Amino acid sequence: MVDLIVIGGGVNGTGIARDAAMRGLSVMLLEREDYGVGASGNSSWMVHGGVRYLLSDPGVTRDSCLDSGYIQKVAPHLIFRIPFLMPTLRGLPGGRLADLAYTYGAESFLGVYDRYQPLKNGKQSTRLSAAQARRLDPGLRPDIVAAVTLDEYGIDAYRLCVINALSASEHGAVLRSWTEVQSITRDQKGRVNGVLALDRLTGKVEKIEGKMVMNASGAWSPRLARQSGLTVEMRPGKGVHLVLDRKVSNYGVITKAVDGREMFMIPLESASVIGTTDDDFYGDPGELSVTHDEVAYLLEGVEHVIPGIRKARVVRTYAGVRPTLYEYGRNESALSRDHVVVDHAKEGAPGLLSMVGGKLAAYRMMSEEAVDLVEDGLGRIRTPCRTHVEPLPGGAQPLPDPLSLAAQFETPPWETERLVHRQGSRARDVLALTREEPALRAPVCQCEGLLGAELVWCIRHEHVRRLSDLIRRCRLGQGPCGGARCAKVAAGLFAREKGLDPDAARAELRSLLDELWRWRRPAVDGHQFAQEELNRGYFLASAGLDSRPTRGNT
Amino acid sequence: MSLPKQDVLVVGGGVAGVTAALAAVDRARGVTLVRRAPGATALSSGAIDVAPDVYGERRRARGISSPGLTTEHDSTPVSALVEELALQRPWHPYALVGADGRWLLEEAIRFFTGKMRVAGLDFASFYPRGPGHLVVDGGGSLRRVGDAQLSQVMGEVEAGSLRVGVLRLKANLSCDMDLVLGGLRALIEEVEPIDVTDWPVGSNSPFLKPTEIGKRLDNTNERSRFVGSVSKAARGRSLTHLVMPPIAGLARVGDVIGTLAEEIQAKPVEILGGEASLPGLRFHQSMERALETAGVKVRDEEVKAGASLLEEHDGPIVLATGRFIGGGIRRSGDVLREHVFGLPLHDGFRRVSGEPVEVLTKSSCLSPQSLFSLGCRVDTDLCPLDLGGSPVSDRLFCAGSIIGGYDPHADHCGMGVAILTGFIAGRRAADWEAP
């Protein structure tokens, strides 16, 4: 019997598993698909301070900024700076005077936010003239009044979940991905004593006993609770993003959608990302799809400040569902982003806690609070939390210099820089694989800068059970080629490392292609049509996949 | 658009356009070929797919070992598979051209591969009454195709006597043959890896694409080094075939295969071209040479949308602009349009124009779906039809994937349709006389 069963492998679940394992608890983490596939990995990938909530929820803002600073300390390699431009546009009633007043207003507002910036090493904001702003981003519409800057940080959210899970594992936690909890088990007195879990890849059902159960399954929480006769109240909010084929701006740009909602476009790794929507979601979070309307809405919003945006090629979309706190009668965007740890003892089911709400940037603090309550529930004295001081895997400073590594291992510099971004201080161990197999020095995915060595490392050391897990570990197939150049080589390496027979290898490749297609499909337009036609010819004619799925395909 | 009045104007430089141009020249007609780019042939597998290998799956399920490769099902003639497609799909170009058109398939493909041979690229030969040629695809499956480059075919196989080596160049991932090895092992009893670690040499060898590696083998010294390394690794294995990555030279395929075959006493078989396809590049270059030899006037320029070609040019026109890669079909506003004439598009079942992509596609990436079957409607003479169902003009013809109602990749007939329709359209255009 373990001390703690954690349900959900998002940033909260993995963060809680890490903290609990570091405090010496025996932990088992169960994730129904792969780490981060819910709201965490499909978020805007920003550990931002929640400037939006400055007026309504200043506590959330402060907490987010503080924790964002901690995340920077323990995962410095995953973080990247996003300087934002917030342009003021003409057209307010009152003419030029009103436009200027609005600009000064924005400047003051951000000036208040500036007080929190030091918590996360962010620069102070400043006002730019229209000419200055357009020099930084020539794509901005010519008639802006001025712009105010804002400093934020982005992060590889999938990897954040993975390294928290790896850290938990390194401290003794047992990790089970592709394992779905079917129900929470209780004894005669109603006390929660474990779960019933299904390994989705083997079909095996297992009863796992635990003294405490932490439900961190995000948007899946309400239905999981319902299945066991319990309640978790939530207002799940769907958010959609678009990904372009390249970075079209080095700066984040803030804009307004047609309905007045604030929206943005940010530089993210080697692409630009447009986001996001926020709509009440009543469906199955595992069966999300992006609609034509959502794509059109987002493009229209960015076009408002960047008129040429429709010339850009949208490569793919992604979507997730936020586990927002429940409140009746408020618009989605106005809901609180605070979090709550629900103790189901009040429902007669002691031993079960549920995490609801929150922000990506505050995950570490939320996890600390949750594990404190878990220790209370176990009757232990609270152990001091160390998740804000101990580096996550790859986060040990000083980080290696990519150019020196590239010279030493004879790997291409840009791809090596990407490797250091994703793997941090472990990059050297990854590159050591090239000593025994020099062919791994070459890139497998040229769009995302993925070396063969990194791919093989992830398969061997990062709890990869399915080929599509590599999408989350190292961005396989996330670029414009949609897998045309990388999927087959990756499938070959995966089959080799896992000892798969050819039918299983083909099924995994097919599954990967379908997963990538699922998110490219809603936004196919312009040049992307040609890419899809090309990919089709390549996989059907050359690579030997069948157009009808064969047995063994999921 | 100033070109000789009675010239045949071919729009599009892919396989269909080139076949049409060559067929028209063959009928002693002047031809101008206008293209915005040389086409995507260089990215193709290098083989000529004519009809789907419907028994391939059964072969994969059952495996192949003695007593043999050729079961009774496997001997179904390609022509029967073509008839089958025509029967099942009334809008398929094979159906539209009628029995007379299908009868021309052999002549069309032999005509085309004949031109390729003169241009320096040898194909195996198309026998419609035979089951087609066995080739090895990137997943290690054995497929039957109508025709393929000589370096790609397994050839006649003796029952129970196969000993297949799979050449693995360990220095380079893009030539990765692990999937091929696994796939062939499931089909054939005697399959083994032949690992070469000492070629290609050089610290940049992991970074080379198959096309770059292949071009090296055109050089005699590099070729001997390669053959030496392979022969050392294959010593004593008594192979009948050596399945290898698609790198057997660009201009000197014959020499590469010949030297290798003699040295290892086995038949080298290139797998189908994939990413950075060298067999595709050979195909493309041979087509360029064939156009030049035939005296086709080639112009590299793009025809603008709505260009009034029928008004500007008095002679016959063959539209062979392909689909999305070729730019024959584009999205303008929210509507998918045939680019040059604005012809109505259909997918084999119904008319298609402004539907969102999610309606035209399926959730499974490679399954047959509307978006990848789009094109113009044509009549038996390959003249495109307008909204009312009448031919737009008696001197306007279509060839290749600009014709709708079929999926060239899922139906495994892309090249067959391109060559057949190109041949028919080219001849009809050449025979057209002004009234």
PDB file of N, CA and C in Angstrom, chain B residues 239-268:
ATOM      1  N   LEU B 239      23.958 -14.787 -51.094  1.00  0.00           N
ATOM      2  CA  LEU B 239      22.670 -14.109 -51.254  1.00  0.00           C
ATOM      3  C   LEU B 239      22.142 -14.270 -52.668  1.00  0.00           C
ATOM      4  N   THR B 240      20.803 -14.243 -52.776  1.00  0.00           N
ATOM      5  CA  THR B 240      20.188 -14.173 -54.102  1.00  0.00           C
ATOM      6  C   THR B 240      19.837 -12.718 -54.422  1.00  0.00           C
ATOM      7  N   HIS B 241      19.458 -11.946 -53.382  1.00  0.00           N
ATOM      8  CA  HIS B 241      19.098 -10.542 -53.572  1.00  0.00           C
ATOM      9  C   HIS B 241      19.718  -9.698 -52.464  1.00  0.00           C
ATOM     10  N   LEU B 242      20.055  -8.462 -52.784  1.00  0.00           N
ATOM     11  CA  LEU B 242      20.492  -7.515 -51.777  1.00  0.00           C
ATOM     12  C   LEU B 242      19.568  -6.306 -51.836  1.00  0.00           C
ATOM     13  N   VAL B 243      18.713  -6.176 -50.819  1.00  0.00           N
ATOM     14  CA  VAL B 243      17.797  -5.025 -50.773  1.00  0.00           C
ATOM     15  C   VAL B 243      18.583  -3.849 -50.189  1.00  0.00           C
ATOM     16  N   MET B 244      18.584  -2.747 -50.890  1.00  0.00           N
ATOM     17  CA  MET B 244      19.438  -1.634 -50.469  1.00  0.00           C
ATOM     18  C   MET B 244      18.669  -0.313 -50.447  1.00  0.00           C
ATOM     19  N   PRO B 245      19.226   0.679 -49.744  1.00  0.00           N
ATOM     20  CA  PRO B 245      18.575   1.998 -49.759  1.00  0.00           C
ATOM     21  C   PRO B 245      18.598   2.552 -51.184  1.00  0.00           C
ATOM     22  N   PRO B 246      17.709   3.506 -51.507  1.00  0.00           N
ATOM     23  CA  PRO B 246      17.615   3.992 -52.890  1.00  0.00           C
ATOM     24  C   PRO B 246      18.742   4.969 -53.215  1.00  0.00           C
ATOM     25  N   ILE B 247      19.969   4.466 -53.359  1.00  0.00           N
ATOM     26  CA  ILE B 247      21.131   5.341 -53.544  1.00  0.00           C
ATOM     27  C   ILE B 247      22.017   4.905 -54.695  1.00  0.00           C
ATOM     28  N   ALA B 248      21.496   4.094 -55.620  1.00  0.00           N
ATOM     29  CA  ALA B 248      22.385   3.487 -56.618  1.00  0.00           C
ATOM     30  C   ALA B 248      22.734   4.411 -57.773  1.00  0.00           C
ATOM     31  N   GLY B 249      23.183   5.619 -57.454  1.00  0.00           N
ATOM     32  CA  GLY B 249      23.657   6.513 -58.503  1.00  0.00           C
ATOM     33  C   GLY B 249      22.556   7.301 -59.182  1.00  0.00           C
ATOM     34  N   LEU B 250      22.924   8.463 -59.713  1.00  0.00           N
ATOM     35  CA  LEU B 250      21.939   9.296 -60.404  1.00  0.00           C
ATOM     36  C   LEU B 250      22.039   9.089 -61.915  1.00  0.00           C
ATOM     37  N   ALA B 251      23.246   9.337 -62.477  1.00  0.00           N
ATOM     38  CA  ALA B 251      23.422   9.219 -63.914  1.00  0.00           C
ATOM     39  C   ALA B 251      23.923   7.830 -64.323  1.00  0.00           C
ATOM     40  N   ARG B 252      24.501   7.094 -63.356  1.00  0.00           N
ATOM     41  CA  ARG B 252      25.153   5.819 -63.730  1.00  0.00           C
ATOM     42  C   ARG B 252      24.534   4.626 -63.003  1.00  0.00           C
ATOM     43  N   VAL B 253      23.208   4.595 -62.943  1.00  0.00           N
ATOM     44  CA  VAL B 253      22.522   3.506 -62.225  1.00  0.00           C
ATOM     45  C   VAL B 253      22.971   2.146 -62.737  1.00  0.00           C
ATOM     46  N   GLY B 254      22.994   2.040 -64.046  1.00  0.00           N
ATOM     47  CA  GLY B 254      23.345   0.763 -64.663  1.00  0.00           C
ATOM     48  C   GLY B 254      24.709   0.281 -64.196  1.00  0.00           C
ATOM     49  N   ASP B 255      25.678   1.199 -64.167  1.00  0.00           N
ATOM     50  CA  ASP B 255      27.027   0.820 -63.744  1.00  0.00           C
ATOM     51  C   ASP B 255      27.047   0.407 -62.288  1.00  0.00           C
ATOM     52  N   VAL B 256      26.349   1.153 -61.443  1.00  0.00           N
ATOM     53  CA  VAL B 256      26.352   0.841 -60.017  1.00  0.00           C
ATOM     54  C   VAL B 256      25.762  -0.547 -59.780  1.00  0.00           C
ATOM     55  N   ILE B 257      24.581  -0.759 -60.343  1.00  0.00           N
ATOM     56  CA  ILE B 257      23.903  -2.045 -60.125  1.00  0.00           C
ATOM     57  C   ILE B 257      24.711  -3.172 -60.746  1.00  0.00           C
ATOM     58  N   GLY B 258      25.219  -2.911 -61.954  1.00  0.00           N
ATOM     59  CA  GLY B 258      25.968  -3.952 -62.644  1.00  0.00           C
ATOM     60  C   GLY B 258      27.227  -4.354 -61.888  1.00  0.00           C
ATOM     61  N   THR B 259      28.011  -3.387 -61.475  1.00  0.00           N
ATOM     62  CA  THR B 259      29.248  -3.689 -60.749  1.00  0.00           C
ATOM     63  C   THR B 259      28.946  -4.411 -59.446  1.00  0.00           C
ATOM     64  N   LEU B 260      27.941  -3.915 -58.742  1.00  0.00           N
ATOM     65  CA  LEU B 260      27.585  -4.528 -57.459  1.00  0.00           C
ATOM     66  C   LEU B 260      27.117  -5.966 -57.661  1.00  0.00           C
ATOM     67  N   ALA B 261      26.256  -6.161 -58.664  1.00  0.00           N
ATOM     68  CA  ALA B 261      25.727  -7.507 -58.910  1.00  0.00           C
ATOM     69  C   ALA B 261      26.846  -8.499 -59.211  1.00  0.00           C
ATOM     70  N   GLU B 262      27.779  -8.035 -60.012  1.00  0.00           N
ATOM     71  CA  GLU B 262      28.881  -8.936 -60.396  1.00  0.00           C
ATOM     72  C   GLU B 262      29.742  -9.289 -59.187  1.00  0.00           C
ATOM     73  N   GLU B 263      29.981  -8.299 -58.350  1.00  0.00           N
ATOM     74  CA  GLU B 263      30.866  -8.514 -57.206  1.00  0.00           C
ATOM     75  C   GLU B 263      30.249  -9.423 -56.162  1.00  0.00           C
ATOM     76  N   ILE B 264      28.973  -9.251 -55.853  1.00  0.00           N
ATOM     77  CA  ILE B 264      28.360 -10.049 -54.780  1.00  0.00           C
ATOM     78  C   ILE B 264      27.544 -11.225 -55.313  1.00  0.00           C
ATOM     79  N   GLN B 265      27.468 -11.322 -56.648  1.00  0.00           N
ATOM     80  CA  GLN B 265      26.732 -12.439 -57.251  1.00  0.00           C
ATOM     81  C   GLN B 265      25.303 -12.534 -56.734  1.00  0.00           C
ATOM     82  N   ALA B 266      24.654 -11.390 -56.627  1.00  0.00           N
ATOM     83  CA  ALA B 266      23.249 -11.361 -56.202  1.00  0.00           C
ATOM     84  C   ALA B 266      22.608 -10.164 -56.889  1.00  0.00           C
ATOM     85  N   LYS B 267      21.275 -10.127 -56.893  1.00  0.00           N
ATOM     86  CA  LYS B 267      20.605  -9.010 -57.551  1.00  0.00           C
ATOM     87  C   LYS B 267      20.370  -7.870 -56.565  1.00  0.00           C
ATOM     88  N   PRO B 268      20.984  -6.696 -56.813  1.00  0.00           N
ATOM     89  CA  PRO B 268      20.694  -5.565 -55.929  1.00  0.00           C
ATOM     90  C   PRO B 268      19.312  -5.015 -56.236  1.00  0.00           C
TER      91      PRO B 268
END
